[in-house]
């Protein structure tokens, strides 16, 4: 799987003014809703927050992988957001988070969901990729850094 297969440049937003976990998830759902016009924002947000209630998707090193399943979705969709300042996200290492790579997957493709998360985590484990992402000043630079 290539990142560019699931992440569209329109779903990439660099250095936002995120102030809380809730606000970042709301922003992710807004971006997704603009791309997935047939699925309302509240449904997307609910999917993401329900998953967070089971345990934080903050994987450490300033990274979170929020994700959710959607009934009316046909293909995996990713949203990438970086925040200007790291925020508290209840990450596994208790460090604040500044990179949020969210994925939304079709409800009936659970096995694909796990493979996608694994591929993204592997990509985000690359120190040079992370450095480029954190140095990005524009949405396009951020998209290029990850893809």
PDB file of C-alpha atoms in Angstrom:
ATOM      1  CA  UNK A   1       0.000   0.000   0.000  1.00  0.00           C
ATOM      2  CA  UNK A   2       1.221   3.447  -0.932  1.00  0.00           C
ATOM      3  CA  UNK A   3       0.253   6.426   1.238  1.00  0.00           C
ATOM      4  CA  UNK A   4      -0.815   8.324  -1.881  1.00  0.00           C
ATOM      5  CA  UNK A   5      -3.388   5.575  -2.543  1.00  0.00           C
ATOM      6  CA  UNK A   6      -5.372   6.624   0.530  1.00  0.00           C
ATOM      7  CA  UNK A   7      -4.266  10.222   1.223  1.00  0.00           C
ATOM      8  CA  UNK A   8      -5.393  13.015  -1.098  1.00  0.00           C
ATOM      9  CA  UNK A   9      -3.640  16.416  -0.994  1.00  0.00           C
ATOM     10  CA  UNK A  10      -6.998  18.003  -0.084  1.00  0.00           C
ATOM     11  CA  UNK A  11      -6.992  15.895   3.095  1.00  0.00           C
ATOM     12  CA  UNK A  12      -3.633  17.217   4.286  1.00  0.00           C
ATOM     13  CA  UNK A  13      -3.447  20.219   6.589  1.00  0.00           C
ATOM     14  CA  UNK A  14      -0.227  21.652   7.986  1.00  0.00           C
ATOM     15  CA  UNK A  15       0.386  23.525  11.276  1.00  0.00           C
ATOM     16  CA  UNK A  16      -3.177  23.962  12.503  1.00  0.00           C
ATOM     17  CA  UNK A  17      -4.098  25.695  15.739  1.00  0.00           C
ATOM     18  CA  UNK A  18      -5.141  22.546  17.586  1.00  0.00           C
ATOM     19  CA  UNK A  19      -5.796  23.175  21.242  1.00  0.00           C
ATOM     20  CA  UNK A  20      -7.170  19.833  22.399  1.00  0.00           C
ATOM     21  CA  UNK A  21      -7.699  16.238  21.378  1.00  0.00           C
ATOM     22  CA  UNK A  22     -11.411  16.948  20.891  1.00  0.00           C
ATOM     23  CA  UNK A  23     -10.718  19.929  18.631  1.00  0.00           C
ATOM     24  CA  UNK A  24      -8.254  17.964  16.467  1.00  0.00           C
ATOM     25  CA  UNK A  25     -10.768  15.133  16.031  1.00  0.00           C
ATOM     26  CA  UNK A  26     -13.422  17.700  15.069  1.00  0.00           C
ATOM     27  CA  UNK A  27     -11.049  19.217  12.523  1.00  0.00           C
ATOM     28  CA  UNK A  28     -10.227  15.785  11.078  1.00  0.00           C
ATOM     29  CA  UNK A  29     -13.935  15.034  10.742  1.00  0.00           C
ATOM     30  CA  UNK A  30     -14.510  18.407   8.999  1.00  0.00           C
ATOM     31  CA  UNK A  31     -11.743  17.692   6.481  1.00  0.00           C
ATOM     32  CA  UNK A  32     -13.059  14.180   5.891  1.00  0.00           C
ATOM     33  CA  UNK A  33     -16.601  15.492   5.447  1.00  0.00           C
ATOM     34  CA  UNK A  34     -15.448  17.864   2.694  1.00  0.00           C
ATOM     35  CA  UNK A  35     -13.911  14.891   0.882  1.00  0.00           C
ATOM     36  CA  UNK A  36     -16.658  12.383   1.732  1.00  0.00           C
ATOM     37  CA  UNK A  37     -19.710  14.513   1.120  1.00  0.00           C
ATOM     38  CA  UNK A  38     -22.123  11.575   1.410  1.00  0.00           C
ATOM     39  CA  UNK A  39     -21.150  10.949   5.046  1.00  0.00           C
ATOM     40  CA  UNK A  40     -22.021  13.650   7.543  1.00  0.00           C
ATOM     41  CA  UNK A  41     -19.431  15.142   9.851  1.00  0.00           C
ATOM     42  CA  UNK A  42     -21.183  13.968  13.023  1.00  0.00           C
ATOM     43  CA  UNK A  43     -20.991  10.336  11.865  1.00  0.00           C
ATOM     44  CA  UNK A  44     -17.286  10.662  11.095  1.00  0.00           C
ATOM     45  CA  UNK A  45     -16.577  12.341  14.433  1.00  0.00           C
ATOM     46  CA  UNK A  46     -18.586   9.719  16.299  1.00  0.00           C
ATOM     47  CA  UNK A  47     -16.566   6.940  14.669  1.00  0.00           C
ATOM     48  CA  UNK A  48     -13.289   8.567  15.696  1.00  0.00           C
ATOM     49  CA  UNK A  49     -14.356   9.397  19.252  1.00  0.00           C
ATOM     50  CA  UNK A  50     -15.841   5.938  19.845  1.00  0.00           C
ATOM     51  CA  UNK A  51     -12.469   4.422  18.989  1.00  0.00           C
ATOM     52  CA  UNK A  52     -10.655   6.868  21.304  1.00  0.00           C
ATOM     53  CA  UNK A  53     -12.925   5.818  24.179  1.00  0.00           C
ATOM     54  CA  UNK A  54     -11.498   2.296  23.874  1.00  0.00           C
ATOM     55  CA  UNK A  55      -7.987   3.692  24.341  1.00  0.00           C
ATOM     56  CA  UNK A  56      -5.873   6.516  23.019  1.00  0.00           C
ATOM     57  CA  UNK A  57      -4.537   6.194  19.502  1.00  0.00           C
ATOM     58  CA  UNK A  58      -1.464   8.212  20.487  1.00  0.00           C
ATOM     59  CA  UNK A  59       1.345   5.789  19.597  1.00  0.00           C
ATOM     60  CA  UNK A  60       4.237   7.826  20.994  1.00  0.00           C
ATOM     61  CA  UNK A  61       6.938  10.061  19.544  1.00  0.00           C
ATOM     62  CA  UNK A  62       4.408  12.870  19.018  1.00  0.00           C
ATOM     63  CA  UNK A  63       2.210  10.769  16.708  1.00  0.00           C
ATOM     64  CA  UNK A  64      -1.452   9.747  16.867  1.00  0.00           C
ATOM     65  CA  UNK A  65      -3.290   7.402  14.506  1.00  0.00           C
ATOM     66  CA  UNK A  66      -6.978   8.157  15.078  1.00  0.00           C
ATOM     67  CA  UNK A  67      -9.148   5.764  13.114  1.00  0.00           C
ATOM     68  CA  UNK A  68     -12.687   4.655  12.692  1.00  0.00           C
ATOM     69  CA  UNK A  69     -14.982   2.437  10.670  1.00  0.00           C
ATOM     70  CA  UNK A  70     -17.806   3.818   8.573  1.00  0.00           C
ATOM     71  CA  UNK A  71     -20.738   1.855   7.217  1.00  0.00           C
ATOM     72  CA  UNK A  72     -21.261   3.900   4.026  1.00  0.00           C
ATOM     73  CA  UNK A  73     -17.593   4.121   3.034  1.00  0.00           C
ATOM     74  CA  UNK A  74     -16.276   2.185   0.035  1.00  0.00           C
ATOM     75  CA  UNK A  75     -12.505   2.807   0.230  1.00  0.00           C
ATOM     76  CA  UNK A  76      -9.979   3.689   2.915  1.00  0.00           C
ATOM     77  CA  UNK A  77      -9.516   7.441   3.301  1.00  0.00           C
ATOM     78  CA  UNK A  78      -6.700   9.130   5.218  1.00  0.00           C
ATOM     79  CA  UNK A  79      -6.458  12.605   6.702  1.00  0.00           C
ATOM     80  CA  UNK A  80      -3.124  14.058   7.787  1.00  0.00           C
ATOM     81  CA  UNK A  81      -2.910  17.027  10.127  1.00  0.00           C
ATOM     82  CA  UNK A  82       0.008  18.578  11.976  1.00  0.00           C
ATOM     83  CA  UNK A  83      -0.457  21.065  14.788  1.00  0.00           C
ATOM     84  CA  UNK A  84       1.549  24.208  15.282  1.00  0.00           C
ATOM     85  CA  UNK A  85       2.115  23.237  18.911  1.00  0.00           C
ATOM     86  CA  UNK A  86       1.936  19.704  20.321  1.00  0.00           C
ATOM     87  CA  UNK A  87      -1.198  18.939  22.342  1.00  0.00           C
ATOM     88  CA  UNK A  88      -1.982  16.562  25.172  1.00  0.00           C
ATOM     89  CA  UNK A  89      -3.438  13.407  23.612  1.00  0.00           C
ATOM     90  CA  UNK A  90      -3.039  10.760  26.319  1.00  0.00           C
ATOM     91  CA  UNK A  91      -0.401   9.062  24.158  1.00  0.00           C
ATOM     92  CA  UNK A  92       1.199   5.811  25.251  1.00  0.00           C
ATOM     93  CA  UNK A  93       4.427   7.652  26.164  1.00  0.00           C
ATOM     94  CA  UNK A  94       2.530  10.591  27.765  1.00  0.00           C
ATOM     95  CA  UNK A  95       4.240  12.980  25.317  1.00  0.00           C
ATOM     96  CA  UNK A  96       2.180  15.613  23.514  1.00  0.00           C
ATOM     97  CA  UNK A  97       1.230  14.969  19.879  1.00  0.00           C
ATOM     98  CA  UNK A  98       1.775  17.149  16.808  1.00  0.00           C
ATOM     99  CA  UNK A  99       1.236  14.632  13.961  1.00  0.00           C
ATOM    100  CA  UNK A 100      -2.237  13.159  13.451  1.00  0.00           C
ATOM    101  CA  UNK A 101      -2.629  10.586  10.691  1.00  0.00           C
ATOM    102  CA  UNK A 102      -6.275   9.543  10.707  1.00  0.00           C
ATOM    103  CA  UNK A 103      -7.792   6.762   8.656  1.00  0.00           C
ATOM    104  CA  UNK A 104     -11.393   5.952   7.956  1.00  0.00           C
ATOM    105  CA  UNK A 105     -12.135   2.463   6.713  1.00  0.00           C
ATOM    106  CA  UNK A 106     -15.192   0.673   5.379  1.00  0.00           C
ATOM    107  CA  UNK A 107     -16.896  -1.244   8.163  1.00  0.00           C
ATOM    108  CA  UNK A 108     -16.725  -4.471   6.150  1.00  0.00           C
ATOM    109  CA  UNK A 109     -12.946  -4.294   5.553  1.00  0.00           C
ATOM    110  CA  UNK A 110     -11.605  -4.777   9.076  1.00  0.00           C
ATOM    111  CA  UNK A 111      -8.597  -6.862   8.022  1.00  0.00           C
ATOM    112  CA  UNK A 112      -7.517  -4.182   5.522  1.00  0.00           C
ATOM    113  CA  UNK A 113      -7.815  -1.663   8.347  1.00  0.00           C
ATOM    114  CA  UNK A 114      -5.141  -3.385  10.439  1.00  0.00           C
ATOM    115  CA  UNK A 115      -2.767  -3.680   7.489  1.00  0.00           C
ATOM    116  CA  UNK A 116      -3.225  -0.013   6.667  1.00  0.00           C
ATOM    117  CA  UNK A 117      -2.492   1.042  10.251  1.00  0.00           C
ATOM    118  CA  UNK A 118       0.635  -1.113  10.258  1.00  0.00           C
ATOM    119  CA  UNK A 119       1.901   0.375   6.981  1.00  0.00           C
ATOM    120  CA  UNK A 120       1.312   3.928   8.226  1.00  0.00           C
ATOM    121  CA  UNK A 121       3.016   3.236  11.564  1.00  0.00           C
ATOM    122  CA  UNK A 122       6.021   1.831   9.714  1.00  0.00           C
ATOM    123  CA  UNK A 123       6.225   4.928   7.502  1.00  0.00           C
ATOM    124  CA  UNK A 124       5.937   7.219  10.535  1.00  0.00           C
ATOM    125  CA  UNK A 125       8.699   5.307  12.283  1.00  0.00           C
ATOM    126  CA  UNK A 126      11.171   6.703   9.734  1.00  0.00           C
ATOM    127  CA  UNK A 127      13.062   9.570  11.412  1.00  0.00           C
ATOM    128  CA  UNK A 128      13.794  11.425   8.175  1.00  0.00           C
ATOM    129  CA  UNK A 129      10.113  11.305   7.183  1.00  0.00           C
ATOM    130  CA  UNK A 130       9.111  12.674  10.599  1.00  0.00           C
ATOM    131  CA  UNK A 131      11.703  15.418  10.356  1.00  0.00           C
ATOM    132  CA  UNK A 132      10.417  16.493   6.929  1.00  0.00           C
ATOM    133  CA  UNK A 133       6.841  16.432   8.189  1.00  0.00           C
ATOM    134  CA  UNK A 134       7.665  18.590  11.189  1.00  0.00           C
ATOM    135  CA  UNK A 135       9.597  21.072   9.037  1.00  0.00           C
ATOM    136  CA  UNK A 136       6.756  21.406   6.500  1.00  0.00           C
ATOM    137  CA  UNK A 137       5.300  24.900   6.312  1.00  0.00           C
ATOM    138  CA  UNK A 138       2.582  24.254   3.725  1.00  0.00           C
ATOM    139  CA  UNK A 139      -0.032  21.573   3.104  1.00  0.00           C
ATOM    140  CA  UNK A 140       1.782  20.582  -0.098  1.00  0.00           C
ATOM    141  CA  UNK A 141       5.146  20.221   1.680  1.00  0.00           C
ATOM    142  CA  UNK A 142       3.476  18.016   4.286  1.00  0.00           C
ATOM    143  CA  UNK A 143       1.844  15.864   1.617  1.00  0.00           C
ATOM    144  CA  UNK A 144       5.164  15.471  -0.199  1.00  0.00           C
ATOM    145  CA  UNK A 145       6.969  14.576   3.034  1.00  0.00           C
ATOM    146  CA  UNK A 146       4.653  11.651   3.756  1.00  0.00           C
ATOM    147  CA  UNK A 147       4.218  10.440   0.191  1.00  0.00           C
TER     148      UNK A 147
END
